[in-house]
Amino acid sequence: MSDLFLDLTFSLLQTLFMLALAPLIIGIIRKVKAKFQRRRGPSIIQPYYDLAKLFHKGSSQSSTVSWVFHIAPYVCLGAVLVASLMVPFFITNTLGVIGDLIVVVYLLAMVRFFMTLAALDTGSAFGGMGSSREMMISAIVEPTMLLAIFTMALITGTTILSDISFNLASTGLDLVHPSLFLAAAAFFVCLMAENARVPFDNPATHLELTMVHEAMVLEYSGKSLAIMELASWTKLVLFAALMANVFFPWGIATEVTAQAIIMGIVAILGKVVLIALVIAVIESSMAKMRLFRLPNLLTVAFTLALLGVLSYYIL
Amino acid sequence: MNEQALTGVINGLAAFILLTAFVMVSHNRMNQLVRTFAIQSIALGAFAFAVAYYTGSDHIYVIAVLTIVLKGIVIPQFLKYTIDKIHVRKEVEPLVGIPLSLLLCAGLVMVAYYVAEPIIAGADAVTRNTLAISVAVVLIGFFLMITRRKAMSEIIALLVIENGIFLGAISITYGMPLIVEIGIFFDVLVAVLIMGLFAFRINQTFETLDTTFMRRLKD
């Protein structure tokens, strides 16, 4: 019983940690991109100010919207937070008992589903366009993500995310398998696609020809926009945590001691910031792809994940 | 280096070679195709090095060096030179769309695994598992050859098939005798030179490298 209590405490702590960290990571990405463009850029804590400002503003919306539009931000943020209860962040004690990797992947699918529904609900042309594009991308991303994490489940012999990182972190290098790298590469492409980063979508654009994610949250304002933004930023940190802890979990705390936990916090902060830097470098060095070229890149990622599973059996 | 780490390196390089084969299927520019072929050949050379270190046999070292020099540097440079020389459109123009070809190639990998499994079961070499990968690379090479129109990309497809066969030879027998390998390398080099010249002539005669035009040639 106390074990469950410990898991509950730690998973709540980790969820709060991810939520609090999310704007900072976005701030870091924006700062690095600004440096690449030889701008000074806003301070890395600017996203916190933005959120605070949005929370204090009133929101206005179209008169035709239904209840879906009103509840969507809460559903999105709620689903992301529930998913992050099951994802290890700095320690492998999480609420794995309530759900494994499939639950996490489909909670994230629920976020996407409600976002597209809300965008369709407003009846604006941009919303419909954004939703159809988002669905086109996610149709390939979802199986890729599942296959990539399944590869890790095969290697470690469990589908519970925290057990995957526990097994990998405690066994050391013996479990490293070529398919780990294939799956990690596939998952990284999913990370970029799901979080609307550059080769797939431009997070800074409001140009109707190119926007995908921005088109969907275009009708939101004030508090609901703040919640929507916070949900998608937390989703980015959640993906970074999945990338760091499912594929390269070394350094994460596997036991409840102060030393291990401090070590785990330092390790995960380092890894998440590293992933943020990689994203910023990729965004600064690549142009957004044409929408009809996206299936090519996504199918490459899908094949990578499939190869990961296949090469687990072959090699 | 202990044996387990070495096996890991060998398997990892084999997976990387398979990966480059898939990357080649996804390319739509000829320059990219040549570059990825060069990377694949260098990985193949590294694979041969690892096997040579494992078995301690000298002639595989020679083969590894030859692979890197010939297939990793000389042949790609020659192909690049030819592509620059004949000012054709650089797109590859596959007959099957890229997403579909990637999925078909994933299917080919499964076929390769199914075919190679009985052989793997009876073998005891450290590299036995890479046989399935070598069969897969050969099949992907065939697939590249039949779905590309330009003569230049067909030459690269032939080289991919050759890489696959080379990988297979190393993985089941730890390489053929040195004299045979050197003969094969010489053949490949000459074949590529001659095919490069042919591509040049095809381009001169038809003003394109599209080989579908050549089907109309009749007496």
Short mmCIF file of C-alpha atoms in Angstrom, two decimals:
data_model
loop_
_atom_site.label_atom_id
_atom_site.label_comp_id
_atom_site.label_asym_id
_atom_site.label_seq_id
_atom_site.Cartn_x
_atom_site.Cartn_y
_atom_site.Cartn_z
CA MET A 1 0.00 0.00 0.00
CA SER A 2 2.75 2.41 0.88
CA ASP A 3 4.37 1.45 -2.40
CA LEU A 4 1.33 2.66 -4.29
CA PHE A 5 1.30 5.82 -2.19
CA LEU A 6 4.94 6.43 -3.10
CA ASP A 7 4.19 5.92 -6.80
CA LEU A 8 1.25 8.30 -6.57
CA THR A 9 3.29 11.01 -4.84
CA PHE A 10 6.13 10.76 -7.30
CA SER A 11 3.92 10.73 -10.38
CA LEU A 12 2.03 13.81 -9.18
CA LEU A 13 5.35 15.52 -8.47
CA GLN A 14 6.69 14.62 -11.91
CA THR A 15 3.52 15.86 -13.62
CA LEU A 16 3.80 19.20 -11.82
CA PHE A 17 7.47 19.33 -12.74
CA MET A 18 6.71 18.82 -16.44
CA LEU A 19 3.91 21.40 -16.34
CA ALA A 20 6.16 23.96 -14.68
CA LEU A 21 9.08 23.23 -16.99
CA ALA A 22 7.14 23.41 -20.28
CA PRO A 23 7.19 27.21 -20.85
CA LEU A 24 10.90 27.32 -19.99
CA ILE A 25 11.72 24.73 -22.66
CA ILE A 26 9.73 26.72 -25.24
CA GLY A 27 11.59 29.83 -24.11
CA ILE A 28 14.94 28.07 -24.61
CA ILE A 29 13.97 26.93 -28.12
CA ARG A 30 12.89 30.47 -29.06
CA LYS A 31 16.06 31.98 -27.60
CA VAL A 32 18.35 29.59 -29.51
CA LYS A 33 16.44 30.23 -32.74
CA ALA A 34 16.79 33.97 -32.16
CA LYS A 35 20.54 33.57 -31.65
CA PHE A 36 20.75 31.70 -34.96
CA GLN A 37 19.05 34.65 -36.65
CA ARG A 38 21.48 37.07 -34.95
CA ARG A 39 18.66 38.56 -32.89
CA ARG A 40 18.81 39.07 -29.14
CA GLY A 41 15.43 37.39 -28.71
CA PRO A 42 13.06 37.52 -25.75
CA SER A 43 14.21 36.22 -22.37
CA ILE A 44 13.81 32.48 -21.84
CA ILE A 45 11.14 33.06 -19.18
CA GLN A 46 9.01 35.16 -21.55
CA PRO A 47 6.50 32.29 -22.12
CA TYR A 48 5.61 32.45 -18.40
CA TYR A 49 4.78 36.16 -18.74
CA ASP A 50 2.76 35.41 -21.88
CA LEU A 51 0.73 32.79 -20.05
CA ALA A 52 0.16 35.10 -17.06
CA LYS A 53 -0.99 37.86 -19.39
CA LEU A 54 -3.37 35.56 -21.29
CA PHE A 55 -4.87 34.21 -18.06
CA HIS A 56 -5.84 37.75 -17.05
CA LYS A 57 -7.50 38.60 -20.32
CA GLY A 58 -11.12 38.04 -21.15
CA SER A 59 -11.89 35.79 -24.09
CA SER A 60 -14.22 36.37 -26.98
CA GLN A 61 -15.53 33.71 -29.29
CA SER A 62 -17.76 33.18 -32.25
CA SER A 63 -21.48 33.00 -31.44
CA THR A 64 -21.96 29.71 -33.32
CA VAL A 65 -19.69 27.55 -31.16
CA SER A 66 -21.09 24.65 -29.15
CA TRP A 67 -19.97 23.07 -25.89
CA VAL A 68 -17.16 21.20 -27.66
CA PHE A 69 -15.30 24.43 -28.22
CA HIS A 70 -15.61 25.39 -24.55
CA ILE A 71 -14.47 22.10 -23.05
CA ALA A 72 -11.71 21.32 -25.59
CA PRO A 73 -8.91 23.27 -23.81
CA TYR A 74 -9.69 21.54 -20.51
CA VAL A 75 -9.87 18.13 -22.17
CA CYS A 76 -6.56 18.72 -23.93
CA LEU A 77 -4.70 19.89 -20.84
CA GLY A 78 -6.35 17.18 -18.74
CA ALA A 79 -5.42 14.39 -21.16
CA VAL A 80 -1.81 15.60 -21.37
CA LEU A 81 -1.55 15.73 -17.58
CA VAL A 82 -3.10 12.26 -17.14
CA ALA A 83 -0.70 10.90 -19.75
CA SER A 84 2.23 12.45 -17.91
CA LEU A 85 1.21 10.58 -14.75
CA MET A 86 2.32 7.40 -16.51
CA VAL A 87 5.53 8.72 -18.05
CA PRO A 88 8.70 8.57 -15.97
CA PHE A 89 10.50 11.89 -15.70
CA PHE A 90 13.23 11.90 -13.07
CA ILE A 91 12.34 8.66 -11.25
CA THR A 92 10.88 5.38 -12.49
CA ASN A 93 8.15 5.33 -9.84
CA THR A 94 5.02 6.29 -11.78
CA LEU A 95 1.40 5.24 -11.86
CA GLY A 96 2.16 2.48 -14.34
CA VAL A 97 -0.66 0.45 -12.81
CA ILE A 98 -3.32 2.64 -14.39
CA GLY A 99 -2.06 2.42 -17.93
CA ASP A 100 0.74 1.34 -20.24
CA LEU A 101 2.18 2.81 -23.43
CA ILE A 102 -1.02 2.22 -25.42
CA VAL A 103 -3.03 4.32 -22.98
CA VAL A 104 -0.44 7.10 -23.18
CA VAL A 105 -0.39 7.10 -26.99
CA TYR A 106 -4.17 7.21 -27.19
CA LEU A 107 -4.51 9.89 -24.54
CA LEU A 108 -2.31 11.95 -26.83
CA ALA A 109 -4.59 10.95 -29.72
CA MET A 110 -7.50 12.28 -27.68
CA VAL A 111 -5.76 15.65 -27.38
CA ARG A 112 -5.48 15.76 -31.15
CA PHE A 113 -9.07 14.64 -31.63
CA PHE A 114 -10.51 17.36 -29.41
CA MET A 115 -8.27 20.01 -30.90
CA THR A 116 -9.51 19.17 -34.40
CA LEU A 117 -13.13 18.96 -33.24
CA ALA A 118 -12.87 22.38 -31.60
CA ALA A 119 -11.31 23.81 -34.75
CA LEU A 120 -14.14 22.41 -36.89
CA ASP A 121 -16.70 23.65 -34.38
CA THR A 122 -15.98 27.33 -34.97
CA GLY A 123 -16.98 26.95 -38.61
CA SER A 124 -14.06 29.06 -39.81
CA ALA A 125 -12.31 28.04 -43.02
CA PHE A 126 -8.90 28.05 -41.36
CA GLY A 127 -10.07 25.69 -38.63
CA GLY A 128 -11.32 23.14 -41.13
CA MET A 129 -8.12 23.38 -43.16
CA GLY A 130 -5.93 23.02 -40.10
CA SER A 131 -7.88 20.01 -38.87
CA SER A 132 -7.75 18.17 -42.16
CA ARG A 133 -3.99 18.71 -42.38
CA GLU A 134 -3.47 17.64 -38.78
CA MET A 135 -5.44 14.45 -39.39
CA MET A 136 -3.44 13.69 -42.54
CA ILE A 137 -0.21 13.95 -40.56
CA SER A 138 -1.45 12.04 -37.54
CA ALA A 139 -2.76 9.14 -39.61
CA ILE A 140 0.87 8.13 -40.21
CA VAL A 141 2.37 9.46 -37.00
CA GLU A 142 0.18 7.40 -34.70
CA PRO A 143 1.16 3.91 -35.92
CA THR A 144 4.79 5.06 -36.13
CA MET A 145 4.77 6.18 -32.52
CA LEU A 146 3.18 2.95 -31.36
CA LEU A 147 5.62 0.78 -33.33
CA ALA A 148 8.62 2.77 -32.10
CA ILE A 149 7.65 2.35 -28.46
CA PHE A 150 6.64 -1.27 -29.08
CA THR A 151 10.22 -1.92 -30.19
CA MET A 152 11.38 -0.84 -26.76
CA ALA A 153 8.65 -2.95 -25.17
CA LEU A 154 10.00 -5.96 -27.11
CA ILE A 155 13.57 -5.28 -26.00
CA THR A 156 12.68 -4.86 -22.34
CA GLY A 157 9.78 -7.30 -22.18
CA THR A 158 7.13 -4.99 -20.71
CA THR A 159 4.63 -2.47 -22.04
CA ILE A 160 4.58 -0.24 -18.96
CA LEU A 161 6.62 2.86 -19.69
CA SER A 162 8.27 3.23 -16.31
CA ASP A 163 9.22 -0.46 -16.32
CA ILE A 164 10.78 -0.03 -19.74
CA SER A 165 13.07 2.70 -18.43
CA PHE A 166 13.67 0.83 -15.19
CA ASN A 167 14.75 -2.33 -17.04
CA LEU A 168 16.97 -0.44 -19.47
CA ALA A 169 18.53 1.80 -16.82
CA SER A 170 19.25 -1.01 -14.39
CA THR A 171 20.50 -3.60 -16.91
CA GLY A 172 23.04 -1.27 -18.45
CA LEU A 173 24.39 -1.68 -21.95
CA ASP A 174 23.47 -5.36 -22.36
CA LEU A 175 20.01 -4.52 -23.65
CA VAL A 176 21.27 -2.05 -26.26
CA HIS A 177 20.18 -3.40 -29.60
CA PRO A 178 20.42 -1.93 -33.13
CA SER A 179 16.65 -1.62 -33.22
CA LEU A 180 16.83 0.86 -30.33
CA PHE A 181 18.46 3.44 -32.60
CA LEU A 182 16.04 2.80 -35.47
CA ALA A 183 13.08 3.21 -33.14
CA ALA A 184 14.61 6.31 -31.53
CA ALA A 185 15.07 7.95 -34.93
CA ALA A 186 11.48 7.13 -35.87
CA PHE A 187 10.21 8.49 -32.58
CA PHE A 188 12.16 11.70 -33.03
CA VAL A 189 10.41 12.32 -36.36
CA CYS A 190 7.10 11.73 -34.54
CA LEU A 191 8.15 14.23 -31.88
CA MET A 192 8.70 16.89 -34.53
CA ALA A 193 5.47 16.06 -36.38
CA GLU A 194 3.22 15.81 -33.32
CA ASN A 195 4.43 19.05 -31.78
CA ALA A 196 4.13 21.06 -34.98
CA ARG A 197 7.85 21.76 -35.29
CA VAL A 198 9.58 22.88 -38.44
CA PRO A 199 9.82 20.42 -41.27
CA PHE A 200 6.14 19.66 -40.66
CA ASP A 201 4.69 22.92 -39.45
CA ASN A 202 5.97 26.33 -38.51
CA PRO A 203 5.11 27.21 -34.90
CA ALA A 204 5.70 30.92 -35.54
CA THR A 205 3.61 31.39 -38.66
CA HIS A 206 0.16 32.80 -39.24
CA LEU A 207 0.33 32.46 -42.99
CA GLU A 208 -2.75 30.59 -44.15
CA LEU A 209 -0.88 28.53 -46.72
CA THR A 210 1.41 26.89 -44.20
CA MET A 211 -0.14 26.76 -40.77
CA VAL A 212 -1.40 23.51 -39.32
CA HIS A 213 -1.45 23.72 -35.54
CA GLU A 214 -1.83 27.50 -35.45
CA ALA A 215 -4.89 27.29 -37.70
CA MET A 216 -6.60 25.08 -35.17
CA VAL A 217 -6.13 27.34 -32.15
CA LEU A 218 -6.75 30.52 -34.14
CA GLU A 219 -10.23 31.10 -32.69
CA TYR A 220 -9.14 30.81 -29.09
CA SER A 221 -8.35 33.85 -27.00
CA GLY A 222 -7.61 34.81 -23.42
CA LYS A 223 -7.75 32.08 -20.82
CA SER A 224 -8.72 29.26 -23.20
CA LEU A 225 -5.81 30.15 -25.48
CA ALA A 226 -3.50 30.08 -22.48
CA ILE A 227 -4.72 26.60 -21.53
CA MET A 228 -4.45 25.39 -25.13
CA GLU A 229 -0.88 26.72 -25.39
CA LEU A 230 0.10 25.27 -22.04
CA ALA A 231 -1.32 21.89 -23.12
CA SER A 232 0.70 21.83 -26.32
CA TRP A 233 3.89 23.00 -24.58
CA THR A 234 3.47 20.34 -21.91
CA LYS A 235 2.93 17.84 -24.71
CA LEU A 236 6.33 18.80 -26.13
CA VAL A 237 8.00 18.21 -22.76
CA LEU A 238 6.09 14.94 -22.43
CA PHE A 239 7.42 13.80 -25.80
CA ALA A 240 10.92 14.87 -24.86
CA ALA A 241 10.59 12.89 -21.61
CA LEU A 242 9.40 9.84 -23.56
CA MET A 243 12.31 10.20 -25.97
CA ALA A 244 14.79 10.59 -23.13
CA ASN A 245 13.46 7.98 -20.74
CA VAL A 246 12.17 5.24 -23.00
CA PHE A 247 15.09 5.18 -25.42
CA PHE A 248 18.04 6.51 -23.41
CA PRO A 249 17.02 6.26 -19.75
CA TRP A 250 20.53 6.11 -18.28
CA GLY A 251 20.82 8.48 -15.33
CA ILE A 252 17.18 8.27 -14.24
CA ALA A 253 16.60 7.50 -10.55
CA THR A 254 15.62 3.85 -10.08
CA GLU A 255 15.47 3.90 -6.29
CA VAL A 256 14.08 6.33 -3.73
CA THR A 257 17.19 7.95 -2.30
CA ALA A 258 17.96 11.65 -2.23
CA GLN A 259 21.17 11.18 -4.18
CA ALA A 260 19.53 9.14 -6.94
CA ILE A 261 16.67 11.62 -7.26
CA ILE A 262 18.97 14.64 -7.53
CA MET A 263 21.02 12.75 -10.10
CA GLY A 264 17.81 11.89 -11.96
CA ILE A 265 16.62 15.50 -12.01
CA VAL A 266 19.97 16.71 -13.33
CA ALA A 267 20.04 13.96 -15.97
CA ILE A 268 16.52 14.59 -17.25
CA LEU A 269 16.99 18.36 -17.30
CA GLY A 270 20.16 17.87 -19.32
CA LYS A 271 18.44 15.50 -21.76
CA VAL A 272 15.33 17.65 -22.23
CA VAL A 273 17.41 20.78 -22.80
CA LEU A 274 19.57 18.83 -25.25
CA ILE A 275 16.46 17.74 -27.18
CA ALA A 276 15.26 21.37 -27.16
CA LEU A 277 18.62 22.47 -28.59
CA VAL A 278 18.45 19.81 -31.31
CA ILE A 279 14.93 20.98 -32.21
CA ALA A 280 16.10 24.59 -32.36
CA VAL A 281 19.08 23.70 -34.57
CA ILE A 282 16.89 21.67 -36.93
CA GLU A 283 14.32 24.47 -37.10
CA SER A 284 17.00 27.02 -37.89
CA SER A 285 18.69 24.94 -40.57
CA MET A 286 15.69 23.54 -42.44
CA ALA A 287 12.81 24.99 -44.38
CA LYS A 288 9.27 23.80 -43.84
CA MET A 289 8.44 20.99 -46.25
CA ARG A 290 5.66 21.22 -48.78
CA LEU A 291 2.52 19.63 -47.37
CA PHE A 292 2.40 16.97 -50.08
CA ARG A 293 6.00 15.99 -49.40
CA LEU A 294 5.20 15.26 -45.75
CA PRO A 295 3.91 11.69 -46.33
CA ASN A 296 7.36 10.80 -47.76
CA LEU A 297 9.19 11.80 -44.59
CA LEU A 298 6.52 10.28 -42.36
CA THR A 299 6.60 6.99 -44.26
CA VAL A 300 10.37 6.94 -43.85
CA ALA A 301 9.77 7.25 -40.11
CA PHE A 302 7.14 4.53 -40.22
CA THR A 303 9.49 2.20 -42.09
CA LEU A 304 12.24 2.98 -39.58
CA ALA A 305 9.95 1.93 -36.73
CA LEU A 306 8.88 -1.17 -38.64
CA LEU A 307 12.55 -1.98 -39.30
CA GLY A 308 13.15 -1.58 -35.58
CA VAL A 309 10.62 -4.29 -34.83
CA LEU A 310 11.85 -6.48 -37.71
CA SER A 311 15.51 -6.20 -36.83
CA TYR A 312 14.69 -7.15 -33.26
CA TYR A 313 13.68 -10.53 -34.64
CA ILE A 314 16.35 -10.74 -37.35
CA LEU A 315 19.44 -9.76 -35.37
CA MET B 1 36.95 -5.41 -26.91
CA ASN B 2 34.89 -8.28 -25.59
CA GLU B 3 32.96 -10.59 -27.85
CA GLN B 4 29.51 -9.33 -26.95
CA ALA B 5 30.35 -5.71 -27.72
CA LEU B 6 31.89 -6.80 -31.02
CA THR B 7 28.76 -8.73 -31.95
CA GLY B 8 26.79 -5.61 -31.08
CA VAL B 9 28.94 -3.51 -33.40
CA ILE B 10 28.60 -6.05 -36.22
CA ASN B 11 24.82 -6.23 -35.87
CA GLY B 12 24.54 -2.46 -35.55
CA LEU B 13 26.52 -1.90 -38.75
CA ALA B 14 24.36 -4.46 -40.57
CA ALA B 15 21.22 -2.63 -39.41
CA PHE B 16 22.78 0.63 -40.58
CA ILE B 17 23.46 -0.85 -44.04
CA LEU B 18 19.81 -1.90 -44.28
CA LEU B 19 18.81 1.59 -43.16
CA THR B 20 20.87 3.22 -45.91
CA ALA B 21 19.19 0.95 -48.46
CA PHE B 22 15.83 2.31 -47.30
CA VAL B 23 17.12 5.87 -47.37
CA MET B 24 18.13 5.30 -51.00
CA VAL B 25 14.58 4.21 -51.82
CA SER B 26 13.30 7.45 -50.30
CA HIS B 27 15.64 9.78 -52.22
CA ASN B 28 14.43 11.69 -55.22
CA ARG B 29 17.67 13.32 -56.35
CA MET B 30 20.53 11.49 -58.04
CA ASN B 31 23.22 13.30 -56.07
CA GLN B 32 21.64 12.19 -52.81
CA LEU B 33 21.47 8.65 -54.16
CA VAL B 34 25.20 8.63 -54.93
CA ARG B 35 26.06 10.11 -51.53
CA THR B 36 24.00 7.55 -49.64
CA PHE B 37 25.57 4.79 -51.72
CA ALA B 38 29.00 6.06 -50.64
CA ILE B 39 27.90 6.04 -46.99
CA GLN B 40 26.55 2.51 -47.39
CA SER B 41 29.82 1.30 -48.87
CA ILE B 42 31.84 2.88 -46.07
CA ALA B 43 29.56 1.19 -43.52
CA LEU B 44 30.11 -2.06 -45.42
CA GLY B 45 33.86 -1.51 -45.18
CA ALA B 46 33.56 -0.91 -41.43
CA PHE B 47 31.49 -4.10 -41.20
CA ALA B 48 34.28 -6.02 -42.97
CA PHE B 49 36.81 -4.48 -40.55
CA ALA B 50 34.77 -5.67 -37.56
CA VAL B 51 34.53 -9.18 -39.01
CA ALA B 52 38.25 -9.17 -39.77
CA TYR B 53 39.01 -8.12 -36.19
CA TYR B 54 36.72 -10.87 -34.92
CA THR B 55 38.18 -13.66 -37.06
CA GLY B 56 41.73 -12.31 -37.10
CA SER B 57 42.13 -13.13 -40.80
CA ASP B 58 44.31 -10.73 -42.76
CA HIS B 59 42.66 -10.95 -46.15
CA ILE B 60 39.38 -9.48 -44.87
CA TYR B 61 41.31 -6.37 -43.81
CA VAL B 62 42.51 -6.02 -47.40
CA ILE B 63 38.95 -6.44 -48.64
CA ALA B 64 37.69 -3.84 -46.16
CA VAL B 65 40.22 -1.27 -47.33
CA LEU B 66 39.41 -2.06 -50.96
CA THR B 67 35.68 -1.64 -50.29
CA ILE B 68 36.12 1.75 -48.67
CA VAL B 69 38.52 3.04 -51.32
CA LEU B 70 36.77 1.67 -54.41
CA LYS B 71 33.08 1.68 -53.54
CA GLY B 72 33.17 4.42 -50.94
CA ILE B 73 35.32 6.93 -52.82
CA VAL B 74 36.32 6.10 -56.41
CA ILE B 75 33.02 4.85 -57.83
CA PRO B 76 30.85 7.57 -56.20
CA GLN B 77 33.28 10.23 -57.47
CA PHE B 78 33.08 8.77 -60.98
CA LEU B 79 29.27 8.66 -60.84
CA LYS B 80 29.16 12.25 -59.60
CA TYR B 81 31.48 13.27 -62.42
CA THR B 82 29.22 11.55 -64.98
CA ILE B 83 26.07 13.14 -63.54
CA ASP B 84 27.67 16.57 -63.72
CA LYS B 85 28.97 15.94 -67.21
CA ILE B 86 25.63 14.95 -68.75
CA HIS B 87 23.34 17.82 -67.95
CA VAL B 88 20.19 15.82 -67.38
CA ARG B 89 17.38 16.63 -65.01
CA LYS B 90 18.56 15.40 -61.65
CA GLU B 91 15.27 13.94 -60.43
CA VAL B 92 15.04 10.18 -60.13
CA GLU B 93 11.37 9.81 -61.23
CA PRO B 94 10.36 6.52 -59.65
CA LEU B 95 7.54 4.54 -61.27
CA VAL B 96 6.03 3.74 -57.85
CA GLY B 97 5.42 6.53 -55.32
CA ILE B 98 7.97 6.83 -52.52
CA PRO B 99 5.65 6.00 -49.56
CA LEU B 100 4.39 2.89 -51.34
CA SER B 101 7.91 1.79 -52.34
CA LEU B 102 9.06 2.11 -48.73
CA LEU B 103 6.21 -0.10 -47.55
CA LEU B 104 6.90 -2.62 -50.32
CA CYS B 105 10.57 -2.69 -49.30
CA ALA B 106 9.55 -3.34 -45.69
CA GLY B 107 7.61 -6.31 -47.09
CA LEU B 108 10.76 -7.41 -48.96
CA VAL B 109 12.66 -7.41 -45.67
CA MET B 110 10.10 -9.80 -44.23
CA VAL B 111 10.45 -12.04 -47.30
CA ALA B 112 14.23 -11.96 -46.88
CA TYR B 113 13.95 -12.93 -43.24
CA TYR B 114 11.60 -15.79 -44.11
CA VAL B 115 13.96 -17.04 -46.84
CA ALA B 116 17.11 -16.78 -44.75
CA GLU B 117 15.72 -18.32 -41.59
CA PRO B 118 16.40 -22.02 -42.42
CA ILE B 119 20.02 -21.14 -43.29
CA ILE B 120 20.45 -19.09 -40.12
CA ALA B 121 19.16 -21.97 -38.00
CA GLY B 122 21.97 -24.27 -39.16
CA ALA B 123 24.83 -21.77 -39.11
CA ASP B 124 27.18 -20.96 -36.25
CA ALA B 125 29.09 -17.94 -37.56
CA VAL B 126 28.87 -14.77 -35.46
CA THR B 127 27.51 -12.93 -38.48
CA ARG B 128 24.80 -15.47 -39.34
CA ASN B 129 22.00 -13.05 -38.49
CA THR B 130 23.17 -10.55 -41.05
CA LEU B 131 22.41 -13.01 -43.87
CA ALA B 132 18.75 -11.97 -43.77
CA ILE B 133 19.85 -8.35 -44.06
CA SER B 134 22.08 -9.10 -47.03
CA VAL B 135 19.21 -10.87 -48.83
CA ALA B 136 17.01 -7.86 -48.02
CA VAL B 137 19.58 -5.44 -49.46
CA VAL B 138 19.79 -7.52 -52.65
CA LEU B 139 15.99 -7.53 -52.98
CA ILE B 140 15.80 -3.78 -52.36
CA GLY B 141 18.47 -3.32 -55.03
CA PHE B 142 16.34 -5.28 -57.50
CA PHE B 143 13.32 -3.21 -56.51
CA LEU B 144 15.27 0.03 -57.07
CA MET B 145 16.34 -1.23 -60.48
CA ILE B 146 12.86 -2.04 -61.74
CA THR B 147 11.16 1.07 -60.38
CA ARG B 148 13.61 3.71 -61.57
CA ARG B 149 13.61 5.03 -65.10
CA LYS B 150 16.94 6.74 -65.45
CA ALA B 151 19.96 4.71 -66.50
CA MET B 152 22.05 6.41 -63.82
CA SER B 153 19.85 5.30 -60.92
CA GLU B 154 19.78 1.79 -62.38
CA ILE B 155 23.57 1.69 -62.24
CA ILE B 156 23.40 2.62 -58.56
CA ALA B 157 20.77 -0.08 -58.03
CA LEU B 158 23.18 -2.62 -59.51
CA LEU B 159 25.86 -1.46 -57.09
CA VAL B 160 23.41 -1.83 -54.20
CA ILE B 161 22.77 -5.43 -55.27
CA GLU B 162 26.53 -5.97 -55.37
CA ASN B 163 26.85 -4.56 -51.84
CA GLY B 164 24.14 -6.96 -50.68
CA ILE B 165 25.91 -9.96 -52.19
CA PHE B 166 29.21 -8.85 -50.64
CA LEU B 167 27.53 -8.56 -47.24
CA GLY B 168 26.06 -12.04 -47.67
CA ALA B 169 29.44 -13.49 -48.64
CA ILE B 170 31.08 -12.07 -45.54
CA SER B 171 28.29 -13.08 -43.23
CA ILE B 172 28.07 -16.75 -44.09
CA THR B 173 31.62 -17.63 -45.10
CA TYR B 174 33.71 -14.81 -43.58
CA GLY B 175 34.52 -13.71 -47.11
CA MET B 176 35.59 -15.47 -50.27
CA PRO B 177 39.28 -16.12 -51.09
CA LEU B 178 41.22 -12.92 -51.66
CA ILE B 179 41.86 -13.54 -55.34
CA VAL B 180 38.13 -13.98 -56.03
CA GLU B 181 37.28 -10.80 -54.13
CA ILE B 182 39.88 -8.79 -56.00
CA GLY B 183 38.50 -10.15 -59.26
CA ILE B 184 35.01 -9.06 -58.27
CA PHE B 185 36.19 -5.59 -57.30
CA PHE B 186 37.92 -5.20 -60.62
CA ASP B 187 34.78 -6.39 -62.43
CA VAL B 188 32.60 -3.92 -60.56
CA LEU B 189 34.96 -1.05 -61.26
CA VAL B 190 35.17 -1.82 -64.97
CA ALA B 191 31.41 -2.44 -65.16
CA VAL B 192 30.68 0.94 -63.61
CA LEU B 193 33.12 2.68 -65.96
CA ILE B 194 31.56 1.02 -68.99
CA MET B 195 28.03 1.70 -67.79
CA GLY B 196 28.96 5.33 -67.17
CA LEU B 197 30.11 5.54 -70.78
CA PHE B 198 26.90 3.86 -71.92
CA ALA B 199 24.86 6.38 -69.95
CA PHE B 200 26.83 9.08 -71.70
CA ARG B 201 26.06 7.59 -75.10
CA ILE B 202 22.37 7.00 -74.26
CA ASN B 203 22.12 10.63 -73.28
CA GLN B 204 23.83 11.73 -76.50
CA THR B 205 21.53 9.67 -78.70
CA PHE B 206 18.18 10.21 -76.99
CA GLU B 207 18.86 13.45 -75.10
CA THR B 208 17.55 11.73 -71.97
CA LEU B 209 18.59 8.94 -69.64
CA ASP B 210 15.08 7.51 -69.56
CA THR B 211 15.53 3.85 -70.44
CA THR B 212 11.90 3.39 -71.51
CA PHE B 213 12.91 4.94 -74.84
CA MET B 214 15.28 2.06 -75.44
CA ARG B 215 12.43 -0.44 -75.52
CA ARG B 216 11.44 1.00 -78.88
CA LEU B 217 14.75 -0.07 -80.41
CA LYS B 218 13.99 -2.79 -82.93
CA ASP B 219 15.65 -4.00 -86.12
#
